[in-house]
Amino acid sequence: MAFETVAVVGLGTMGAGIAEVFARAGLRVIGVEADVEALARGRGHVERSTARAADRGKLTAEQRAAILGRITLTTSREDLREVDLVIEAIPEVLDHKISLFQDLDRICKPETVLATNTSSLPVTAVAAATGRPDRVVGMHFFNPAPVMRLVEVVGTVVTAPGVVSEVCELAGRLGKTAVPAGDRAGFVVNRLLLPYLNHAAVLLELGIATRDGIDDAMRLGVGLPMGPFALLDLIGLDTAYEVMEVLFDETRDRRHAPSPLLRELVTAGLLGRKTGHGFYGPQEPPKEPEKSTVITFGIDGPDVHGLGERLRASGFRPSDSPDTVLRCTDRPVIEYAARLSDPTRMVGVHVVGDKVAELAGTALTSPGAAKAARDLMRVAGLVPVSCKDRAGFVADALLFPFLNDAVRMYDAGYASIADIDAAMRLGCGYPAGPFEMLGYLGLARVRDGLRALYAEYREPAFAPAPLLDQLVTAGVSEFPRS
Ligand code: CAA
């Protein structure tokens, strides 16, 4: 089927972005909203986004005008009679989606493919409510739609053979990569991403680290394009909350229960970028630089992160009467601190990537030693992230369960290694997919880290996936690729 005219119903952040994507690819687009105010807001989204591209020299004024000229706006669904494809991007309320699809089924010509951009709701339920379940699919874009290169194309048990491949081909015309997915809550990306984001909110609530510390650990340490709280603000806290609810309903996995902090912020109307305030406020106070202290320090145990060398290069030398004792470790710091005559001096150090040093203070660490350790890390050219002495500290505690979930997803036969890796790289801008990360981190290290997390939190989902465990036992260093 040749898709030439498409309609996008719902012109919020995602719908407007999707309309722009189609118009950029040369298709005619009809944008539909409930009223003229909502239409004007949708138009504003596309105008700002294309203006930004024009300012950066990515579009000429003529190209921008042509894109805007391909988009017509209406408040009447009846105008969609002749379109080839409709994409729904209205809020995530199943009843509203079902009633919209019933309307579209009545209005649109029989060949029209009806697609939902739902993040997590069952496509099958939407399809079954229409008279054309064989021509209903999920077409899931990622925020910001004009930038992220992934589209998940979700077929159901009743989708006609050929429709999924036609929609995948269309995604290619849009300059996107399609990853086909089965109709399971969260599909590929949200099933892996949202539990990680939710877990970050849980760590924040537990006081394991601060918002900025957690974001720094994941962005600067792990190398993700955004920290979890900046990303939650981009996605919208309400959207994240809704996706978590759907995941929890399907899995009853308590890790999927939305964190109470998310609920509180959503109830308060702090939804992220769309309301100008979420985890980050509109006017963040400038960060006060901490005053440096005079420090004598020592390094206890093997200096696996080369801290001594880094500090010596800046003129700092370990001393025999140290105020602060650094211990490079990914094990509980308190085990080492308890062996010192003065355990208040010890701070655990865990370097993540080559930019971030997680600094784990124990229940006994003195504020002076904690502050001195932060100063030392800055001297060593590392961004300090203070955290509690808990298994996995921050980065491993967030990254390893995500990797474990990816292994379980593959092992369940839901998606291939290549598709999971591509989905996370193209949908979320990750520098590497989870299986690529497992390869360079080492399977044994991740397995052992998961064992430590499980031992500490007794969370069943942190227990290493049996496949991961078996590969380590068999001495395999990375996942076999077909
Ligand atoms: N709309 C249009 N274009 C945008 C944009 C927006 N909202 N935000 C950024 N861009 C464009 C910029 O114009 C720029 O384009 P060029 O390279 O052509 O000049 C490019 O994106 C990079 O932007 P910036 O330089 O301003 O900023 P950056 O380098 O920090 O990148 C980012 C911003 C693309 C958002 C990047 O941080 C990123 O990839 N973040 C991860 C986003 C992510 O994970 N998205 C998926 C969320 S999950 C989801 O959406 C599914 C769901 O159902 C919940």
XYZ file of C-alpha atoms and ligand atoms in Angstrom:
536
model
C 0.000 0.000 0.000
C 1.313 3.485 -0.872
C 1.022 5.770 2.113
C 0.722 9.347 0.828
C -1.662 11.100 3.196
C -1.596 10.490 6.904
C -3.543 11.901 9.795
C -2.239 12.460 13.298
C -4.904 12.662 15.989
C -3.700 14.508 19.085
C -1.081 17.221 18.661
C 0.638 17.271 22.036
C 4.418 16.970 22.192
C 4.453 13.514 20.589
C 1.653 14.017 18.051
C 3.093 17.303 16.809
C 6.537 15.692 16.542
C 5.089 12.786 14.571
C 3.243 15.177 12.230
C 6.554 16.973 11.625
C 8.327 13.682 10.860
C 5.774 12.758 8.180
C 5.748 16.237 6.658
C 9.558 16.274 6.536
C 9.422 12.998 4.559
C 7.154 14.627 1.959
C 3.814 13.122 2.998
C 0.671 15.200 3.356
C -0.454 15.385 6.965
C -3.805 16.222 8.510
C -3.471 17.141 12.172
C -6.582 16.686 14.308
C -7.318 18.184 17.696
C -10.410 18.585 19.814
C -10.619 22.388 19.566
C -8.969 25.375 17.941
C -6.864 26.224 21.006
C -5.341 22.732 21.033
C -4.773 22.996 17.266
C -2.926 26.275 17.746
C -0.735 24.702 20.447
C 0.049 21.779 18.128
C 0.905 24.152 15.290
C 3.136 26.072 17.727
C 5.086 22.875 18.549
C 5.846 22.230 14.870
C 6.662 25.866 14.179
C 9.133 26.049 17.075
C 10.766 22.733 16.274
C 11.272 23.590 12.587
C 12.383 27.148 13.465
C 15.045 25.649 15.727
C 16.215 23.398 12.873
C 16.273 26.406 10.522
C 18.258 28.477 13.052
C 20.818 25.694 13.247
C 21.099 25.648 9.454
C 19.510 22.176 9.208
C 16.581 23.459 7.120
C 16.371 26.326 4.624
C 13.508 28.797 4.939
C 11.966 27.215 1.805
C 12.203 23.687 3.217
C 10.649 24.849 6.447
C 7.804 26.555 4.603
C 7.235 23.411 2.526
C 7.056 21.241 5.667
C 4.556 23.580 7.315
C 2.612 23.766 4.029
C 2.137 19.992 3.971
C 0.359 20.062 7.329
C -3.304 21.000 7.436
C -5.231 21.226 10.670
C -8.797 20.365 11.517
C -11.075 19.775 14.455
C -13.268 17.388 12.456
C -12.490 13.681 12.320
C -14.838 13.477 9.344
C -12.026 15.049 7.253
C -10.060 11.794 7.521
C -12.219 9.777 5.115
C -9.540 9.401 2.392
C -6.301 9.197 4.405
C -4.072 6.121 4.038
C -2.931 5.974 7.637
C -4.075 7.463 10.945
C -1.763 7.703 13.938
C -3.380 8.312 17.267
C -1.370 10.224 19.871
C -4.026 11.169 22.432
C -3.541 10.686 26.207
C -3.034 7.157 27.505
C -6.605 6.291 28.471
C -7.725 3.009 26.944
C -11.437 3.866 26.829
C -10.707 7.128 24.992
C -8.502 5.326 22.498
C -11.111 2.630 21.887
C -13.836 5.175 21.286
C -11.555 7.129 18.903
C -10.689 3.983 16.933
C -14.369 3.057 16.639
C -14.979 6.512 15.192
C -12.032 6.235 12.808
C -13.209 2.771 11.718
C -16.579 4.257 10.774
C -15.131 7.290 9.016
C -12.021 6.092 7.148
C -12.000 4.131 3.887
C -11.664 0.349 4.406
C -7.991 0.202 3.354
C -6.847 2.839 5.868
C -4.369 1.493 8.400
C -5.117 2.674 11.931
C -2.097 2.995 14.203
C -1.720 3.872 17.837
C 1.335 5.579 19.296
C 0.495 4.128 22.696
C 3.500 3.672 24.973
C 2.135 0.644 26.728
C -1.604 0.026 26.358
C -2.711 -3.191 24.618
C -2.923 -2.714 20.847
C -5.005 -5.891 20.638
C -7.755 -4.346 22.780
C -7.860 -1.286 20.514
C -7.857 -3.444 17.359
C -10.583 -5.765 18.614
C -12.915 -2.820 19.193
C -12.902 -1.991 15.462
C -14.352 -3.747 12.423
C -10.845 -3.963 10.900
C -8.621 -5.540 13.560
C -6.362 -6.858 10.796
C -5.422 -3.260 9.828
C -4.666 -1.925 13.323
C -1.064 -1.728 14.567
C 1.066 0.094 17.092
C 3.467 2.652 15.674
C 5.446 3.871 18.648
C 7.690 6.912 18.250
C 10.194 8.287 20.766
C 10.514 11.735 22.230
C 11.663 13.997 20.588
C 10.044 12.327 17.562
C 11.965 14.335 14.927
C 15.277 13.274 16.501
C 15.002 9.712 17.799
C 15.502 7.207 14.997
C 13.442 4.305 16.297
C 9.859 3.278 15.626
C 8.480 0.183 17.329
C 5.909 -1.431 15.058
C 3.532 -3.554 17.073
C 1.529 -6.283 15.388
C -1.129 -8.333 17.168
C -2.337 -11.899 16.705
C -4.974 -10.583 14.282
C -2.866 -8.154 12.230
C -2.977 -9.092 8.535
C 0.272 -10.468 7.171
C 1.892 -7.667 5.273
C 0.541 -4.738 7.276
C 3.408 -4.814 9.772
C 5.982 -5.007 6.964
C 4.255 -2.154 5.062
C 4.384 0.020 8.168
C 8.022 -0.963 8.774
C 8.812 0.113 5.185
C 7.028 3.391 5.797
C 9.175 3.954 8.909
C 12.194 3.534 6.623
C 10.825 6.268 4.325
C 10.714 8.521 7.387
C 14.408 7.905 8.006
C 13.631 5.735 11.014
C 14.580 2.175 11.879
C 11.623 -0.062 12.630
C 11.845 -2.731 15.281
C 8.865 -5.081 15.162
C 7.506 -5.928 18.605
C 4.802 -8.152 20.052
C 1.865 -6.669 21.948
C 3.267 -6.754 25.478
C 3.138 -3.886 27.972
C 5.986 -1.469 27.292
C 7.073 -3.267 24.091
C 10.885 -3.348 23.955
C 12.087 0.093 25.039
C 9.639 1.121 27.732
C 9.785 -2.345 29.267
C 13.512 -1.802 29.846
C 13.696 1.972 30.240
C 10.835 2.800 32.575
C 11.744 0.338 35.367
C 15.235 1.861 35.348
C 13.798 5.393 35.599
C 11.412 4.302 38.340
C 14.282 2.673 40.206
C 16.197 5.967 40.035
C 13.236 7.674 41.726
C 13.265 4.951 44.391
C 16.999 5.515 45.051
C 16.309 9.226 45.369
C 13.531 8.560 47.871
C 15.806 6.244 49.830
C 18.320 9.062 50.020
C 21.050 6.932 48.407
C 22.173 9.942 46.366
C 20.842 13.306 45.241
C 18.972 14.059 42.025
C 22.051 15.708 40.533
C 24.351 12.959 41.758
C 22.215 10.244 40.163
C 21.925 12.180 36.907
C 25.703 12.804 36.864
C 26.466 9.139 37.531
C 24.339 7.962 34.614
C 25.138 10.742 32.139
C 28.804 11.424 32.806
C 29.700 8.043 34.299
C 27.747 5.546 32.197
C 27.626 7.840 29.149
C 23.851 7.991 28.608
C 22.616 11.128 26.838
C 20.574 12.218 29.857
C 20.369 11.307 33.512
C 17.145 9.580 34.620
C 15.547 12.687 36.128
C 16.292 14.918 33.150
C 14.823 12.174 30.953
C 11.734 11.773 33.130
C 11.184 15.519 32.754
C 11.473 15.154 28.958
C 9.097 12.169 28.765
C 6.587 13.743 31.139
C 6.107 12.432 34.670
C 2.437 11.718 33.987
C 3.330 9.599 30.947
C 6.000 7.748 32.928
C 3.523 7.164 35.741
C 0.901 5.800 33.333
C 3.379 3.447 31.676
C 4.492 2.147 35.087
C 0.882 1.520 36.088
C 0.296 -0.535 32.938
C 3.533 -2.468 33.445
C 2.626 -3.185 37.045
C -0.880 -4.315 36.093
C 0.606 -6.812 33.665
C 3.583 -8.066 35.667
C 2.678 -7.473 39.338
C 6.429 -6.940 39.736
C 6.756 -4.449 42.575
C 9.707 -2.802 40.790
C 7.107 -1.734 38.229
C 4.889 -0.054 40.806
C 5.302 3.682 40.207
C 7.456 5.269 42.876
C 5.450 7.297 45.427
C 7.635 10.278 44.530
C 6.386 10.139 40.928
C 2.806 10.013 42.153
C 3.350 13.003 44.395
C 4.913 15.129 41.662
C 2.225 14.173 39.137
C -0.533 15.009 41.614
C 1.134 18.351 42.246
C 1.046 19.056 38.488
C 4.841 18.977 38.232
C 4.921 17.001 34.990
C 8.338 17.940 33.624
C 9.221 20.077 30.619
C 5.643 20.399 29.411
C 4.667 22.272 32.583
C 8.079 23.887 33.014
C 8.684 22.046 36.299
C 9.257 18.420 37.219
C 12.303 16.978 38.945
C 14.040 20.111 37.691
C 12.506 23.486 38.336
C 12.198 26.396 35.945
C 14.799 28.402 37.816
C 17.468 26.204 39.238
C 19.594 28.094 41.772
C 23.211 28.267 40.606
C 25.328 25.599 42.254
C 27.551 27.067 44.979
C 31.097 25.764 44.587
C 32.166 23.991 47.777
C 35.103 25.538 49.587
C 38.138 23.281 49.466
C 39.682 21.963 52.658
C 43.302 21.144 53.480
C 43.564 17.412 53.301
C 45.886 14.642 54.209
C 44.830 11.387 52.685
C 45.745 7.756 52.381
C 44.653 4.946 50.123
C 43.700 1.681 51.769
C 44.005 -1.516 49.727
C 44.692 -1.828 45.987
C 44.493 1.501 44.131
C 42.557 -0.003 41.222
C 41.417 3.378 39.939
C 44.911 4.904 39.896
C 43.836 7.629 42.333
C 47.344 8.037 43.763
C 48.738 8.741 40.324
C 45.963 11.189 39.451
C 46.451 13.064 42.734
C 50.244 13.053 42.550
C 49.978 14.678 39.125
C 48.317 17.626 40.917
C 50.895 17.761 43.679
C 48.964 15.769 46.305
C 50.694 12.849 47.970
C 49.341 10.175 50.282
C 50.367 10.818 53.874
C 51.176 8.481 56.848
C 48.705 10.424 59.135
C 45.824 10.811 56.968
C 42.564 12.630 57.825
C 40.780 10.827 55.017
C 41.219 7.227 53.917
C 40.055 6.330 50.442
C 39.142 2.743 49.670
C 38.631 1.702 46.042
C 35.888 -0.876 46.154
C 32.631 -2.104 44.756
C 31.992 -4.029 47.982
C 30.434 -2.646 51.186
C 32.806 0.037 52.456
C 31.833 -0.529 56.071
C 33.591 -3.914 55.984
C 36.902 -2.079 55.441
C 36.094 0.902 57.660
C 35.354 -1.350 60.622
C 38.988 -2.578 60.506
C 40.423 0.924 61.005
C 41.235 2.364 64.399
C 39.230 5.417 63.339
C 36.501 4.256 60.903
C 35.084 7.789 60.595
C 37.894 8.639 58.147
C 37.021 6.088 55.467
C 35.204 6.865 52.220
C 34.679 4.249 49.492
C 35.563 5.233 45.929
C 34.121 3.638 42.810
C 35.074 5.243 39.520
C 32.410 4.955 36.813
C 33.656 5.373 33.256
C 36.461 7.897 33.316
C 34.646 10.980 34.595
C 32.714 10.133 37.757
C 33.800 8.966 41.199
C 31.048 7.583 43.380
C 31.980 8.327 46.989
C 30.279 5.996 49.400
C 30.102 7.232 52.962
C 29.277 4.700 55.649
C 27.087 5.199 58.703
C 30.313 6.161 60.505
C 31.984 8.434 57.928
C 32.533 11.941 59.297
C 31.239 14.932 57.315
C 34.822 16.227 57.165
C 36.137 13.045 55.552
C 33.209 12.983 53.100
C 33.898 16.566 52.085
C 37.641 15.996 51.831
C 37.012 13.016 49.548
C 34.869 15.199 47.264
C 37.631 17.810 47.104
C 40.210 15.161 46.331
C 38.147 13.775 43.476
C 37.828 17.222 41.931
C 41.607 17.568 42.198
C 41.874 14.190 40.455
C 39.684 15.490 37.607
C 36.638 13.402 38.538
C 33.059 14.522 39.220
C 32.228 13.387 42.760
C 28.871 11.714 43.367
C 28.267 11.201 47.067
C 26.144 8.205 47.932
C 25.285 5.808 50.719
C 27.240 2.607 51.234
C 24.728 0.356 49.481
C 25.253 -2.466 46.991
C 25.931 -1.136 43.501
C 26.189 2.425 44.865
C 24.365 4.410 42.141
C 25.436 3.481 38.610
C 25.672 -0.299 38.990
C 22.490 -0.361 41.077
C 20.651 1.249 38.157
C 22.502 -0.253 35.205
C 22.808 -3.912 36.181
C 19.072 -4.608 36.745
C 18.407 -2.938 33.369
C 20.944 -5.289 31.734
C 19.407 -8.239 33.575
C 15.951 -7.273 32.280
C 17.353 -7.188 28.733
C 18.747 -10.714 29.156
C 15.406 -11.943 30.465
C 13.595 -10.284 27.542
C 15.873 -12.013 25.038
C 15.697 -15.330 26.875
C 11.879 -15.150 26.832
C 12.048 -14.986 23.030
C 10.352 -11.581 22.920
C 13.053 -9.806 20.902
C 16.433 -10.570 19.369
C 19.724 -9.281 20.761
C 20.171 -7.115 17.659
C 16.685 -5.603 18.004
C 17.068 -4.910 21.733
C 20.439 -3.233 21.185
C 19.135 -1.206 18.230
C 16.013 -0.185 20.141
C 17.970 1.271 23.056
C 20.553 2.975 20.842
C 18.054 4.500 18.431
C 15.102 5.025 20.773
C 16.996 6.485 23.717
C 20.307 7.582 22.224
C 22.288 5.086 24.307
C 25.934 4.878 23.244
C 25.566 1.079 23.196
C 22.742 -1.401 23.544
C 22.484 -3.570 26.676
C 24.165 -6.597 25.093
C 27.000 -4.431 23.801
C 27.361 -3.021 27.332
C 27.381 -6.545 28.769
C 30.196 -7.346 26.342
C 32.477 -4.553 27.455
C 31.593 -4.660 31.148
C 32.103 -8.421 31.263
C 29.350 -10.911 31.984
C 30.957 -12.110 35.209
C 31.204 -8.598 36.606
C 27.535 -7.909 35.910
C 26.483 -11.297 37.286
C 28.468 -10.722 40.478
C 27.092 -7.186 40.813
C 23.553 -8.536 40.494
C 24.269 -11.174 43.131
C 25.415 -8.415 45.484
C 22.289 -6.361 44.749
C 20.097 -9.375 45.341
C 21.886 -10.224 48.580
C 21.357 -6.686 49.836
C 17.824 -5.864 48.689
C 16.384 -9.438 48.359
C 14.562 -8.203 45.282
C 13.830 -11.301 43.127
C 14.281 -9.375 39.871
C 17.875 -8.523 40.870
C 18.860 -12.190 40.951
C 20.981 -12.814 37.846
C 18.964 -14.150 34.914
C 19.642 -17.902 34.633
C 21.000 -17.427 31.098
C 23.530 -14.855 32.306
C 24.571 -17.110 35.159
C 24.982 -20.100 32.849
C 27.086 -18.179 30.323
C 29.422 -17.054 33.108
C 29.632 -20.600 34.460
C 30.446 -21.822 30.958
C 33.240 -19.252 30.717
C 31.593 -17.339 27.862
C 32.631 -13.662 27.821
C 29.844 -12.140 25.754
C 26.455 -12.981 24.333
C 26.679 -15.011 21.158
C 25.389 -13.021 18.164
C 23.727 -14.768 15.285
N 12.372 18.701 18.986
C 13.043 18.701 17.826
N 14.391 18.608 17.752
C 15.075 18.539 18.907
C 14.435 18.563 20.158
C 13.020 18.651 20.169
N 12.325 18.645 21.317
N 15.381 18.477 21.122
C 16.563 18.393 20.497
N 16.372 18.443 19.166
C 17.402 18.350 18.142
C 18.248 19.572 18.078
O 17.704 20.528 17.193
C 19.551 19.014 17.567
O 19.447 18.804 16.165
P 20.746 18.860 15.219
O 21.730 17.843 15.738
O 20.192 18.506 13.872
O 21.256 20.253 15.328
C 19.640 17.629 18.208
O 18.289 17.278 18.528
C 20.480 17.623 19.461
O 19.928 18.597 20.345
P 20.764 19.487 21.367
O 22.138 19.727 20.798
O 19.951 20.664 21.772
O 20.820 18.635 22.677
P 21.475 17.257 22.963
O 22.661 16.960 22.113
O 21.624 17.267 24.426
O 20.342 16.199 22.560
C 18.434 14.888 22.957
C 19.049 16.277 23.061
C 18.312 14.475 21.501
C 17.061 14.964 23.592
C 19.389 13.874 23.706
O 19.649 14.326 24.994
C 18.807 12.477 23.791
O 18.943 11.671 22.882
N 18.173 12.172 24.942
C 17.510 10.881 25.173
C 16.076 11.003 24.764
C 15.297 9.728 24.969
O 15.723 8.799 25.664
N 14.116 9.645 24.341
C 13.240 8.508 24.504
C 12.343 8.697 25.677
S 11.290 7.332 25.911
C 9.964 7.659 24.933
O 9.823 8.654 24.308
C 8.980 6.554 24.851
C 7.783 6.690 25.685
O 6.776 6.141 25.280
C 7.822 7.260 27.019
